[in-house]
Coordinates of C-alpha atoms in Angstrom, one line a residue:
M1212 CA 14.0 57.3 -31.8
P1213 CA 15.7 55.3 -34.2
K1214 CA 13.9 53.1 -36.4
P1215 CA 13.4 49.3 -35.5
S1216 CA 15.6 48.1 -37.9
S1217 CA 18.9 50.3 -36.3
I1218 CA 18.1 48.9 -33.0
P1219 CA 20.9 46.2 -31.9
A1220 CA 19.3 42.9 -32.0
C1221 CA 21.2 42.6 -28.7
F1222 CA 18.8 45.1 -27.3
F1223 CA 15.7 42.8 -28.1
M1224 CA 17.6 39.8 -26.6
L1225 CA 18.5 41.7 -23.4
L1226 CA 14.5 42.5 -23.4
F1227 CA 13.0 39.2 -23.5
I1228 CA 15.7 38.3 -20.7
I1229 CA 14.3 41.0 -18.2
G1230 CA 11.3 39.9 -19.1
R1231 CA 11.2 36.3 -17.9
F1232 CA 13.1 37.3 -15.6
I1233 CA 10.3 39.1 -14.2
S1234 CA 7.4 37.0 -15.2
I1235 CA 9.9 34.6 -12.9
I1236 CA 10.4 37.0 -10.2
G1237 CA 6.5 37.1 -9.0
K1238 CA 7.5 33.5 -7.6
F1239 CA 11.0 33.7 -6.2
R1240 CA 12.4 33.6 -3.5
P1241 CA 16.7 34.9 -4.0
W1242 CA 18.2 32.5 -7.4
P1243 CA 18.7 29.2 -5.1
N1244 CA 22.5 28.7 -5.3
S1245 CA 21.9 25.4 -6.0
L1246 CA 20.6 26.1 -9.7
P1247 CA 22.2 26.6 -12.7
R1248 CA 21.6 30.6 -13.5
Q1249 CA 21.3 29.5 -17.3
V1250 CA 18.2 28.2 -16.4
L1251 CA 17.0 31.6 -17.0
F1252 CA 17.8 31.6 -20.6
L1253 CA 14.8 28.7 -21.5
D1254 CA 11.8 28.0 -22.3
I1255 CA 11.4 26.0 -19.5
A1256 CA 11.9 28.4 -16.9
T1257 CA 8.3 29.8 -17.0
K1258 CA 7.2 26.2 -15.7
L1259 CA 9.3 26.3 -12.8
R1260 CA 8.1 28.1 -8.8
F1261 CA 9.7 28.8 -6.0
D1262 CA 6.3 30.6 -4.5
P1263 CA 5.6 29.3 -0.3
D1264 CA 2.7 26.7 -1.7
A1265 CA 4.5 25.3 -4.2
I1266 CA 8.0 24.6 -1.9
N1267 CA 5.5 23.1 0.7
T1268 CA 3.5 20.8 -1.4
A1269 CA 7.0 19.3 -3.0
S1270 CA 8.4 19.4 1.1
S1271 CA 5.6 17.1 2.2
D1272 CA 4.3 13.7 1.6
F1273 CA 1.7 11.7 2.9
G1274 CA 3.3 10.5 6.0
K1275 CA 4.2 13.5 7.2
L1276 CA 7.1 12.2 9.0
V1277 CA 10.1 14.4 7.2
Q1278 CA 9.9 17.8 6.0
E1279 CA 12.9 18.3 2.8
I1280 CA 13.2 21.7 0.4
P1281 CA 14.0 21.7 -2.6
S1282 CA 14.8 24.8 -4.4
A1283 CA 12.5 24.4 -7.2
V1284 CA 8.9 22.9 -8.6
F1285 CA 8.8 22.0 -12.6
Y1286 CA 5.6 21.7 -13.6
P1287 CA 5.5 20.2 -16.9
S1288 CA 2.9 20.6 -19.9
S1289 CA 4.8 18.0 -21.6
V1290 CA 7.3 14.7 -21.7
P1291 CA 10.7 16.8 -23.5
D1292 CA 10.2 19.6 -21.0
I1293 CA 11.1 17.2 -18.2
I1294 CA 14.0 16.1 -20.9
R1295 CA 15.6 19.2 -20.6
V1296 CA 15.6 19.8 -17.0
I1297 CA 17.4 16.3 -16.6
N1298 CA 19.4 17.9 -19.6
V1299 CA 20.2 21.0 -17.0
S1300 CA 21.1 19.1 -14.8
Y1301 CA 23.3 16.1 -16.3
N1302 CA 25.1 19.2 -18.0
S1303 CA 25.7 21.4 -15.1
S1304 CA 28.9 21.5 -13.7
V1305 CA 27.3 20.6 -10.1
P1306 CA 24.0 18.5 -11.2
F1307 CA 20.9 19.5 -8.4
G1308 CA 18.6 16.9 -7.4
I1309 CA 15.4 15.9 -9.7
A1310 CA 12.3 14.0 -8.5
A1311 CA 9.4 13.1 -9.7
R1312 CA 6.6 13.6 -7.4
G1313 CA 3.1 12.3 -8.9
H1314 CA 0.5 11.9 -5.7
G1315 CA 2.4 13.0 -3.0
H1316 CA 1.8 9.4 -0.9
S1317 CA 5.6 8.7 -0.6
I1318 CA 5.9 8.3 3.7
R1319 CA 10.3 9.0 4.2
G1320 CA 10.1 12.0 1.2
Q1321 CA 11.3 9.6 -1.3
A1322 CA 9.8 11.5 -3.6
M1323 CA 11.1 14.9 -2.2
A1324 CA 14.0 16.2 -3.6
P1325 CA 16.8 18.7 -0.9
N1326 CA 17.8 21.7 -2.7
G1327 CA 16.6 20.6 -6.0
V1328 CA 13.6 20.1 -8.1
V1329 CA 10.7 18.0 -7.7
I1330 CA 9.1 17.6 -10.8
E1331 CA 4.9 17.9 -10.1
M1332 CA 4.0 15.0 -12.8
S1333 CA 0.2 15.7 -12.4
S1334 CA 0.8 18.9 -14.2
L1335 CA 1.1 16.7 -17.8
S1336 CA -2.5 15.7 -16.7
D1337 CA -3.8 19.0 -16.5
C1338 CA -2.1 19.8 -20.1
T1339 CA -4.8 18.9 -23.4
S1340 CA -1.8 20.0 -25.3
N1341 CA -0.2 16.4 -24.2
G1342 CA -2.2 13.6 -26.4
T1343 CA -3.9 11.2 -25.2
K1344 CA -2.8 9.8 -21.5
I1345 CA -5.1 6.5 -21.4
K1346 CA -6.0 4.5 -24.9
V1347 CA -6.9 1.0 -24.9
S1348 CA -5.5 -1.1 -27.2
W1349 CA -5.4 -4.3 -29.1
S1350 CA -2.4 -6.3 -31.3
P1351 CA -2.2 -10.5 -31.9
S1352 CA 0.6 -10.6 -29.9
L1353 CA -0.3 -9.0 -27.1
G1354 CA -3.6 -9.4 -26.9
Y1355 CA -5.5 -6.0 -25.0
Y1356 CA -3.4 -3.4 -23.3
A1357 CA -4.3 0.2 -22.2
D1358 CA -0.3 2.6 -23.2
V1359 CA -0.8 5.4 -19.7
G1360 CA 0.9 8.2 -18.8
G1361 CA 3.5 7.7 -15.6
E1362 CA 1.5 10.6 -14.2
Q1363 CA -2.1 9.0 -14.8
L1364 CA -3.7 7.7 -11.2
W1365 CA -4.9 3.9 -11.5
I1366 CA -8.9 4.9 -10.9
D1367 CA -8.7 6.6 -14.2
V1368 CA -7.1 3.8 -15.8
L1369 CA -10.0 2.0 -14.3
R1370 CA -12.5 3.9 -15.8
T1371 CA -11.0 4.3 -18.8
T1372 CA -10.7 0.4 -19.2
L1373 CA -13.9 -0.5 -18.2
D1374 CA -15.9 1.4 -20.8
Y1375 CA -13.8 -1.0 -23.1
G1376 CA -15.1 -4.0 -21.2
L1377 CA -11.2 -3.9 -19.8
A1378 CA -9.2 -3.7 -16.5
P1379 CA -5.7 -3.9 -15.5
V1380 CA -5.8 -7.5 -13.8
S1381 CA -3.0 -6.8 -10.4
W1382 CA -3.8 -3.6 -8.6
T1383 CA -2.9 -2.0 -5.3
D1384 CA -5.7 -1.1 -2.3
Y1385 CA -5.8 2.3 -2.9
L1386 CA -6.6 3.6 -6.6
Y1387 CA -5.7 7.4 -6.3
L1388 CA -1.8 6.5 -6.6
T1389 CA -0.3 7.3 -9.9
V1390 CA 1.4 4.9 -13.1
G1391 CA 4.7 6.0 -12.6
G1392 CA 4.9 5.9 -8.6
T1393 CA 4.0 2.2 -8.1
L1394 CA 6.6 0.5 -10.8
S1395 CA 8.6 2.2 -9.9
N1396 CA 8.3 0.4 -6.5
A1397 CA 6.1 -3.1 -7.1
G1398 CA 2.4 -2.3 -6.6
I1399 CA 1.3 -5.4 -4.6
S1400 CA -2.2 -6.4 -3.1
G1401 CA -4.0 -9.2 -3.1
Q1402 CA -5.0 -10.4 -6.4
T1403 CA -0.6 -10.6 -6.4
F1404 CA -0.5 -14.1 -5.9
R1405 CA -2.3 -14.5 -9.2
H1406 CA -1.1 -11.8 -11.3
G1407 CA 1.8 -10.7 -9.8
P1408 CA 2.5 -7.1 -8.4
Q1409 CA 2.1 -4.6 -11.0
I1410 CA 5.5 -4.0 -12.2
S1411 CA 4.9 -8.3 -14.1
N1412 CA 1.8 -6.9 -16.2
V1413 CA 3.6 -4.5 -18.1
H1414 CA 5.0 -5.0 -21.8
E1415 CA 6.6 -1.7 -22.9
L1416 CA 8.1 1.5 -20.8
D1417 CA 8.8 5.3 -22.3
V1418 CA 11.4 6.4 -19.7
I1419 CA 13.9 9.6 -19.5
T1420 CA 16.9 8.5 -17.9
G1421 CA 19.4 10.1 -15.4
K1422 CA 21.2 11.5 -19.0
G1423 CA 18.5 13.5 -20.1
E1424 CA 18.2 10.4 -22.5
F1425 CA 14.5 9.4 -24.0
I1426 CA 14.3 5.4 -24.6
T1427 CA 12.1 3.1 -25.3
C1428 CA 11.8 -0.7 -23.6
S1429 CA 10.6 -3.1 -22.9
K1430 CA 11.3 -7.6 -22.2
H1431 CA 13.4 -7.3 -25.8
M1432 CA 13.9 -4.3 -26.2
N1433 CA 16.6 -2.0 -23.8
S1434 CA 15.6 -4.4 -21.8
E1435 CA 18.2 -3.6 -18.8
L1436 CA 16.5 -0.6 -18.3
Y1437 CA 13.2 -2.5 -18.2
Y1438 CA 14.4 -3.7 -15.8
A1439 CA 16.2 -1.7 -13.5
V1440 CA 13.0 0.3 -13.9
L1441 CA 11.0 -1.6 -12.3
G1442 CA 10.5 -1.5 -8.5
G1443 CA 14.3 0.5 -9.5
L1444 CA 12.4 3.2 -6.1
G1445 CA 13.5 5.4 -8.9
Q1446 CA 16.8 5.6 -9.6
F1447 CA 17.5 4.8 -13.2
G1448 CA 14.9 7.2 -14.7
I1449 CA 11.1 8.5 -15.1
I1450 CA 8.9 6.8 -15.7
T1451 CA 6.5 9.4 -18.5
R1452 CA 3.7 5.8 -20.5
A1453 CA 3.4 2.3 -19.6
R1454 CA 1.8 -0.1 -21.4
I1455 CA -0.5 -2.8 -19.7
V1456 CA -2.1 -5.7 -19.3
L1457 CA -5.1 -5.6 -19.9
D1458 CA -8.4 -8.9 -19.7
K1459 CA -12.3 -8.8 -19.6
A1460 CA -12.9 -7.1 -16.7
P1461 CA -15.7 -8.5 -14.3
T1462 CA -18.9 -6.5 -13.3
R1463 CA -19.3 -8.2 -9.9
V1464 CA -17.6 -9.8 -6.3
K1465 CA -18.3 -11.9 -3.6
W1466 CA -16.7 -10.8 -0.8
L1467 CA -16.2 -12.5 2.2
R1468 CA -14.5 -11.9 5.4
I1469 CA -14.1 -15.0 8.1
M1470 CA -12.8 -15.0 11.2
Y1471 CA -9.9 -16.9 12.9
D1472 CA -8.5 -17.0 16.8
D1473 CA -5.9 -19.3 16.0
F1474 CA -3.1 -18.3 14.0
S1475 CA -1.8 -21.3 12.3
S1476 CA -5.3 -21.9 11.2
F1477 CA -5.7 -18.4 9.9
T1478 CA -2.2 -19.1 7.9
R1479 CA -2.7 -22.1 6.6
D1480 CA -5.8 -21.2 5.0
Q1481 CA -4.3 -18.0 3.0
E1482 CA -1.8 -20.8 1.9
Y1483 CA -4.0 -23.3 0.7
L1484 CA -6.6 -20.7 -1.7
I1485 CA -3.7 -19.4 -3.0
S1486 CA -2.2 -22.4 -4.3
I1487 CA -5.6 -23.2 -6.5
N1488 CA -4.7 -22.7 -9.5
D1489 CA -8.2 -23.2 -11.4
N1490 CA -11.2 -21.4 -11.1
G1491 CA -10.0 -20.2 -7.4
V1492 CA -10.7 -16.9 -6.2
D1493 CA -9.0 -13.5 -7.2
Y1494 CA -8.7 -12.0 -4.1
V1495 CA -6.8 -12.6 -0.8
E1496 CA -6.0 -10.8 1.9
G1497 CA -6.0 -10.5 5.1
S1498 CA -5.3 -8.4 9.1
L1499 CA -5.4 -8.4 12.5
I1500 CA -8.1 -7.3 14.9
L1501 CA -6.8 -6.4 18.6
Q1502 CA -8.6 -4.7 21.4
Q1503 CA -8.0 -1.7 20.8
S1504 CA -9.4 -1.7 17.1
S1505 CA -12.3 -1.8 15.5
P1506 CA -13.3 -4.4 13.1
N1507 CA -14.4 -2.1 10.6
N1508 CA -11.7 1.0 9.6
W1509 CA -10.6 3.5 6.9
R1510 CA -10.1 1.1 4.8
S1511 CA -13.2 -0.7 4.4
S1512 CA -17.2 -0.4 6.1
F1513 CA -17.6 -3.9 5.7
F1514 CA -19.7 -5.0 8.7
S1515 CA -23.0 -3.9 10.2
A1516 CA -23.7 -2.8 13.1
S1517 CA -24.6 -6.2 14.5
H1518 CA -21.7 -8.1 12.7
Q1519 CA -19.6 -5.5 14.5
S1520 CA -20.6 -6.2 17.4
K1521 CA -20.6 -9.7 17.1
I1522 CA -17.4 -9.5 16.6
S1523 CA -16.5 -7.3 18.9
S1524 CA -17.9 -9.0 22.2
L1525 CA -15.8 -12.2 20.7
L1526 CA -12.9 -9.6 20.7
T1527 CA -13.1 -9.4 24.8
E1528 CA -12.6 -13.1 25.2
R1529 CA -9.3 -13.8 22.9
G1530 CA -7.7 -10.2 22.8
I1531 CA -6.5 -10.7 19.2
L1532 CA -8.4 -12.6 16.0
Y1533 CA -7.2 -13.1 12.3
C1534 CA -9.5 -11.9 9.6
M1535 CA -9.3 -13.8 6.4
E1536 CA -10.7 -11.7 3.4
V1537 CA -11.5 -13.4 0.5
V1538 CA -13.0 -12.2 -3.0
K1539 CA -14.7 -14.4 -6.2
Y1540 CA -15.0 -12.5 -9.5
Y1541 CA -18.5 -12.9 -11.2
D1542 CA -20.4 -11.4 -14.4
D1543 CA -23.7 -12.3 -16.0
N1544 CA -22.3 -15.3 -17.5
T1545 CA -21.2 -16.8 -13.4
A1546 CA -23.7 -16.0 -11.4
A1547 CA -25.8 -18.3 -11.4
T1548 CA -23.1 -20.6 -10.5
V1549 CA -20.5 -18.5 -8.3
D1550 CA -21.5 -19.2 -5.4
Q1551 CA -21.5 -22.9 -5.5
E1552 CA -17.9 -22.7 -7.0
L1553 CA -17.3 -20.7 -3.5
E1554 CA -18.6 -23.1 -1.4
L1555 CA -16.5 -25.5 -2.9
L1556 CA -13.2 -23.7 -2.2
L1557 CA -14.2 -22.8 1.6
E1558 CA -14.9 -26.4 2.5
G1559 CA -12.6 -27.9 4.6
L1560 CA -10.9 -24.5 5.9
H1561 CA -10.8 -23.9 9.9
Y1562 CA -12.3 -20.2 10.6
I1563 CA -14.6 -20.3 13.7
P1564 CA -18.5 -21.3 13.0
G1565 CA -20.5 -18.7 12.4
F1566 CA -17.9 -16.1 11.5
L1567 CA -18.0 -15.8 8.1
F1568 CA -19.5 -12.8 6.7
K1569 CA -20.6 -12.2 3.6
K1570 CA -21.1 -9.3 1.0
D1571 CA -22.0 -8.5 -2.9
D1572 CA -20.2 -5.6 -4.8
S1573 CA -19.9 -3.5 -7.9
F1574 CA -16.2 -4.8 -9.3
V1575 CA -15.6 -1.2 -9.2
G1576 CA -16.9 -0.7 -5.2
F1577 CA -14.4 -3.1 -3.9
L1578 CA -11.2 -2.6 -5.4
N1579 CA -12.0 1.7 -4.9
R1580 CA -13.0 0.3 -1.1
V1581 CA -10.8 3.3 0.4
R1582 CA -11.8 6.0 -1.1
S1583 CA -14.7 6.9 1.0
G1584 CA -12.5 5.6 4.0
E1585 CA -10.7 8.3 3.2
L1586 CA -13.0 11.0 2.4
K1587 CA -14.8 10.8 5.6
L1588 CA -10.8 10.7 7.6
Q1589 CA -10.8 14.3 5.1
S1590 CA -13.7 15.5 6.4
K1591 CA -12.7 14.8 10.2
G1592 CA -9.2 16.8 10.2
L1593 CA -8.0 13.2 10.6
W1594 CA -6.4 12.1 6.7
D1595 CA -3.6 14.1 6.7
V1596 CA -2.0 13.5 10.0
P1597 CA 1.5 11.7 10.3
H1598 CA 1.6 7.8 9.3
P1599 CA 4.7 6.0 10.3
W1600 CA 3.8 3.2 7.6
L1601 CA 6.0 0.4 8.2
N1602 CA 5.5 -2.4 5.1
L1603 CA 7.5 -5.3 5.3
F1604 CA 7.6 -9.1 3.1
V1605 CA 8.4 -11.8 6.1
P1606 CA 9.5 -16.1 4.8
K1607 CA 6.6 -18.5 5.0
S1608 CA 9.2 -20.5 6.8
R1609 CA 9.5 -17.5 10.5
I1610 CA 5.7 -16.2 9.8
M1611 CA 4.3 -18.1 13.0
D1612 CA 7.7 -16.3 14.8
F1613 CA 6.9 -13.1 14.1
N1614 CA 3.2 -13.3 15.4
A1615 CA 4.6 -14.9 18.6
G1616 CA 7.3 -12.1 18.4
V1617 CA 5.6 -9.4 16.7
F1618 CA 1.6 -9.4 16.4
V1619 CA 1.9 -10.8 20.2
D1620 CA 4.4 -9.4 22.0
I1621 CA 4.9 -6.2 20.4
L1622 CA 1.3 -5.0 19.2
L1623 CA -0.6 -6.6 21.2
K1624 CA 0.6 -6.6 24.9
Q1625 CA 1.8 -2.7 23.9
N1626 CA -1.6 -1.9 23.0
K1627 CA -0.3 1.0 20.8
A1628 CA -1.9 0.2 17.1
T1629 CA -3.6 2.8 15.5
G1630 CA -4.5 1.7 11.9
P1631 CA -5.3 -1.3 10.2
I1632 CA -2.3 -4.6 10.5
L1633 CA -2.7 -6.2 7.6
V1634 CA -0.6 -10.4 6.5
Y1635 CA -1.7 -12.5 3.9
P1636 CA 0.6 -15.1 1.5
T1637 CA 1.7 -14.6 -1.8
S1638 CA 4.4 -16.6 -4.2
K1639 CA 7.3 -15.8 -5.6
K1640 CA 7.2 -17.3 -8.7
M1641 CA 4.8 -14.1 -10.2
W1642 CA 7.8 -12.1 -9.1
D1643 CA 10.7 -11.4 -12.3
E1644 CA 14.0 -11.6 -10.7
R1645 CA 15.2 -9.6 -13.1
M1646 CA 13.6 -6.3 -11.9
S1647 CA 14.9 -4.2 -8.9
A1648 CA 12.2 -5.2 -6.5
V1649 CA 13.7 -7.4 -3.6
V1650 CA 11.9 -10.2 -2.1
P1651 CA 12.8 -12.9 0.5
D1652 CA 14.5 -15.7 -1.0
E1653 CA 11.0 -18.2 -0.3
D1654 CA 8.8 -19.7 -2.7
T1655 CA 5.8 -18.0 -0.2
F1656 CA 6.3 -15.4 1.4
Y1657 CA 4.0 -12.3 3.8
C1658 CA 3.3 -9.1 3.1
V1659 CA 2.7 -7.0 6.3
G1660 CA 2.2 -3.4 6.4
L1661 CA 1.1 -2.0 9.8
L1662 CA -0.9 0.8 8.4
Q1663 CA -0.7 3.8 11.5
S1664 CA -1.6 7.4 12.3
G1665 CA -0.5 9.5 14.6
T1666 CA -0.5 12.5 16.2
L1667 CA 2.1 15.8 16.0
D1668 CA 2.2 14.6 19.6
D1669 CA 2.8 10.8 19.4
W1670 CA 4.0 9.9 16.2
K1671 CA 7.1 8.7 17.1
N1672 CA 6.0 6.2 20.3
L1673 CA 4.4 4.5 16.8
D1674 CA 8.1 5.0 15.0
D1675 CA 9.7 3.5 18.1
Q1676 CA 7.4 0.8 18.0
N1677 CA 8.2 0.1 14.1
N1678 CA 12.2 -0.2 15.1
E1679 CA 11.4 -2.3 18.2
L1680 CA 9.9 -4.7 15.5
L1681 CA 12.8 -4.5 13.7
E1682 CA 15.0 -5.1 16.0
F1683 CA 13.3 -8.1 16.8
C1684 CA 13.4 -9.1 13.7
D1685 CA 17.1 -8.8 13.1
K1686 CA 17.6 -10.3 17.1
N1687 CA 16.3 -13.3 15.7
G1688 CA 17.1 -14.1 12.3
I1689 CA 13.9 -13.2 10.6
E1690 CA 15.4 -11.9 6.4
I1691 CA 12.2 -9.0 6.4
K1692 CA 13.2 -7.1 3.4
Q1693 CA 11.1 -3.5 3.8
Y1694 CA 8.6 -2.3 1.1
L1695 CA 8.8 0.8 0.1
P1696 CA 12.5 1.2 2.1
H1697 CA 14.1 4.0 3.8
Y1698 CA 17.2 3.0 5.6
K1699 CA 19.8 5.1 7.4
T1700 CA 23.2 3.5 6.0
R1701 CA 24.4 2.5 2.7
Q1702 CA 25.4 -0.3 4.6
D1703 CA 21.2 -1.9 5.2
W1704 CA 20.6 -0.9 1.8
M1705 CA 23.3 -3.5 0.8
N1706 CA 21.9 -5.6 3.0
H1707 CA 18.5 -4.7 2.0
F1708 CA 19.1 -5.7 -2.3
G1709 CA 21.5 -8.5 -1.0
S1710 CA 22.8 -10.5 -4.0
K1711 CA 21.3 -7.8 -6.7
W1712 CA 23.5 -5.0 -5.1
S1713 CA 26.0 -5.2 -7.4
T1714 CA 23.3 -4.9 -10.4
F1715 CA 21.4 -2.3 -9.2
Q1716 CA 24.6 -0.1 -8.8
E1717 CA 25.9 -1.0 -12.3
R1718 CA 22.6 0.6 -14.0
K1719 CA 22.3 4.0 -11.5
A1720 CA 26.1 3.8 -13.2
R1721 CA 24.5 3.3 -16.4
F1722 CA 21.6 5.0 -16.6
D1723 CA 22.0 7.9 -14.1
P1724 CA 26.2 7.9 -13.6
K1725 CA 25.5 11.8 -11.7
M1726 CA 22.6 10.4 -9.6
I1727 CA 21.0 12.9 -10.4
L1728 CA 17.5 11.1 -9.9
S1729 CA 15.1 10.6 -6.8
P1730 CA 17.6 11.8 -4.0
G1731 CA 15.0 11.5 -1.7
Q1732 CA 15.7 7.2 -1.1
K1733 CA 19.4 8.3 -0.1
I1734 CA 20.6 5.0 -1.3
F1735 CA 23.6 7.1 -3.2
N1736 CA 23.8 10.1 -1.5
F1737 CA 23.3 10.1 2.3
V1738 CA 23.6 13.3 3.6

């Protein structure tokens, strides 16, 4: 046998390549034509998975409405890994699509990559070598803030920052979503009227563009990318770090639900409460309660059995009720005065007498209110079902028409509703027009969410109802904007972005010229 020194170096290179190929082949379908074979020669190759479990997970999402099959799923252990895989696509003669997948909570395949690569961002959280992913700091110019990995869940951001007596100020109703995911859309909830959406509460970002460039950006540094990415639907870059605004955290909340049978009074009182700037309430949402629905639902089990019975009796008489949800934060320093402050704020409201319900809860319990409902549905096999959700922004000037034409003439009459229906106002002044997110062109607009759940047999009926709702708005000139948008034509996307469309296109050409990122949104790559 020849001495090792006499064996050509290329022989060892061949053995290395064969070994790598064998290590990959066990999680392997035939090598996908959409992926360049030079991937085999890179150190990231072993982090690609082709097995059915990985592919099936990346082919589906929370919506359970569409399925898009990727060629591979990538499990990075560091940010440089993500840069490498994007560079492979960008430098390929035929680039492949790449989508960052957070918690998989998209509705219609927005985080999928048909015949491309899905990056499983949660893999970064599993790697202890990836460094501290939630770090709380302070500076004279910014105050308190948290540097957070884009793959981190908001519930973990909450838990970590509370250790310092701090918390972010803007939330979503559900906390098991990734930071990068919500910032790519907007991140809205009942606090949005006061603090703006989550995208309005970010000092700085680290982003990997569609050209494989790692760029730190803010309002004052690489600002074009900063404004593009926030609310940019993943089209311009993958968020790997966000610097989030923090403030002193309250410890408890006074939580109220207040019933109305008149939509005009309901909306007028909501708009009044969000208009109070000093010492007002901290959260305002609202919802519909229809005859076929329960006052309690998976979003929270707020009402006692006796209160549910009382509300149901009234619902039988009226057919439809509107429930305003109000929260006031407090702590030990304000515990003695919070009830009196609330009474003053509620003076003059026009709700149904005797139908104001109160609850005292922890700050964490309130923010994480959806989790218990999720776990209950999971235990019954009712969580992983089709979710034909539709989220809209409706101009204040047309909300009465929307109520009459949609809530009453479609939802109430058709009696199909199978989930919470949200409706609450927010203020445009809290949104930054330079960001990619799109809202109606009015000072006040309403967030409407039809959070329906279906079965494999009937979800299309609910989706048909969604389409009927959209057609009603179009026919009657109600200029809604979809939140978490989904469109089927280029013209629909152009109408959605309106005056921002040309800027959106220019940013795409600058930061992702080969149209690699987030193909599942189907903005630039219709098939």
